[in-house]
mmCIF file of C-alpha atoms in Angstrom:
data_model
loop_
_atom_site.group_PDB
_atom_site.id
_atom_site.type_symbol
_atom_site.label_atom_id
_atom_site.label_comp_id
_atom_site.label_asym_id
_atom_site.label_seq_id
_atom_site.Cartn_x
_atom_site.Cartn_y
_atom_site.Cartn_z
ATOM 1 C CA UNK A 1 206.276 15.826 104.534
ATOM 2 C CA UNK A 2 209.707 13.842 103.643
ATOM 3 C CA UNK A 3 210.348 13.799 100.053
ATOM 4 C CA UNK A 4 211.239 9.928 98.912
ATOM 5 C CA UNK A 5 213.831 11.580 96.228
ATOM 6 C CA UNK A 6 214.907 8.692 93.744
ATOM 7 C CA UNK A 7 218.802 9.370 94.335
ATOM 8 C CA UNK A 8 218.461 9.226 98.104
ATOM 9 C CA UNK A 9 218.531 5.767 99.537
ATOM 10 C CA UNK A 10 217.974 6.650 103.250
ATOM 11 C CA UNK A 11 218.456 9.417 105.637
ATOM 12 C CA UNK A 12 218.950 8.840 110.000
ATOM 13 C CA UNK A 13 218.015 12.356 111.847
ATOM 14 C CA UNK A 14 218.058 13.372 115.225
ATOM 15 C CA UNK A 15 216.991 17.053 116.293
ATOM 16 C CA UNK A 16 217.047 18.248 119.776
ATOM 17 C CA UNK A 17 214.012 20.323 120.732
ATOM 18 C CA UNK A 18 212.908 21.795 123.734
ATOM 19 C CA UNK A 19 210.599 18.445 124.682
ATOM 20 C CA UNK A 20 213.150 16.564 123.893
ATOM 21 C CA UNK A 21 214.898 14.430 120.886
ATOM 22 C CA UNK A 22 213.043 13.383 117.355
ATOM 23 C CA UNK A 23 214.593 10.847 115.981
ATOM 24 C CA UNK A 24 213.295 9.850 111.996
ATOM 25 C CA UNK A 25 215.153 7.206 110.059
ATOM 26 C CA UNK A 26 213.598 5.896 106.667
ATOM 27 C CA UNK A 27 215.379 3.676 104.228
ATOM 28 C CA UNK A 28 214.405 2.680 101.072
ATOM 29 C CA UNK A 29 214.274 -1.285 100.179
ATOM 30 C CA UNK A 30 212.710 -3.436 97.341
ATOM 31 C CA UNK A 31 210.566 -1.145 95.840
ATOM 32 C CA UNK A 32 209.538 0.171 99.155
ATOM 33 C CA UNK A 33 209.883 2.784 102.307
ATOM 34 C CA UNK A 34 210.448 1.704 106.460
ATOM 35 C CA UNK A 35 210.515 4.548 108.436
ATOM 36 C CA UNK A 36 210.629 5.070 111.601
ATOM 37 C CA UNK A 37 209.468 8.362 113.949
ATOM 38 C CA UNK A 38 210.266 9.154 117.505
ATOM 39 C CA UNK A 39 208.173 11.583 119.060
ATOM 40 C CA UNK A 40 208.991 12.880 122.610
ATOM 41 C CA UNK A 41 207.042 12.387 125.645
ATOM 42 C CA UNK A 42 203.969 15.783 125.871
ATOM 43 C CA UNK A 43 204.485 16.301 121.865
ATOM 44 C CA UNK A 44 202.297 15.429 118.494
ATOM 45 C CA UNK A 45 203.599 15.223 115.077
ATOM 46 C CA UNK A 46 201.342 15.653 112.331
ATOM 47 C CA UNK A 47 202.303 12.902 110.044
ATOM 48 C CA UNK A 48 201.844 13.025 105.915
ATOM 49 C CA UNK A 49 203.589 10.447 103.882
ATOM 50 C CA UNK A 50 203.228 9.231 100.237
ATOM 51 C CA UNK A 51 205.271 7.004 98.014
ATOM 52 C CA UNK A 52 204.225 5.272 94.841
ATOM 53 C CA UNK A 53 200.650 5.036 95.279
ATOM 54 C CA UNK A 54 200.277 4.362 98.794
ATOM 55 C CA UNK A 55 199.617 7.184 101.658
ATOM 56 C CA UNK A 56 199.850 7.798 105.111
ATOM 57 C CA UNK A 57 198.268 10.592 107.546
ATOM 58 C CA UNK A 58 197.875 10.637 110.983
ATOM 59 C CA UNK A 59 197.884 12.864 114.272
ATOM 60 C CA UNK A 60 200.356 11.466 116.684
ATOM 61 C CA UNK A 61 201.378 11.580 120.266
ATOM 62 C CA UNK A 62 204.744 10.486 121.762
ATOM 63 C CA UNK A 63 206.499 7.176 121.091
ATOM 64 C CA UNK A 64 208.009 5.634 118.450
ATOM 65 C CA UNK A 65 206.130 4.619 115.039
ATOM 66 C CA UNK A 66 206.918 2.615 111.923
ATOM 67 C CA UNK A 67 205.732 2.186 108.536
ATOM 68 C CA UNK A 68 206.160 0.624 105.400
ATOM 69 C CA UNK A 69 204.614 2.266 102.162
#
């Protein structure tokens, strides 16, 4: 569950695992949050966001996702 801190602008974060790289990049911009999630190819991510009043959750498989909240 990323934390949308108010003194943190954006944060770009690659992690080697044993399936391979996940990759999450989020930047803030007007008033709201892009990110972006790469998942690699036989994984799932459980995925829980929130910012202001607008949420996300959702089980997913590999490939790349994006959202704006």
């Amino acid at each position: 569950k990323p934390e949308f801190a108010c003194d943190i602008e954006f944060v770009d974060l690659s992690l080697n695992s044993p399936q391979g790289i996940i990759e999450i990049h989020w930047r803030k911009e007007n008033g709201q949050v892009k990110m972006a999630l790469t998942i690699p190819e036989n994984s799932v991510a459980e995925v829980e966001l929130k910012f202001n009043d607008k949420s996300i959750s959702e089980k997913c498989s590999s490939g790349t996702y994006n959202w704006i909240l």
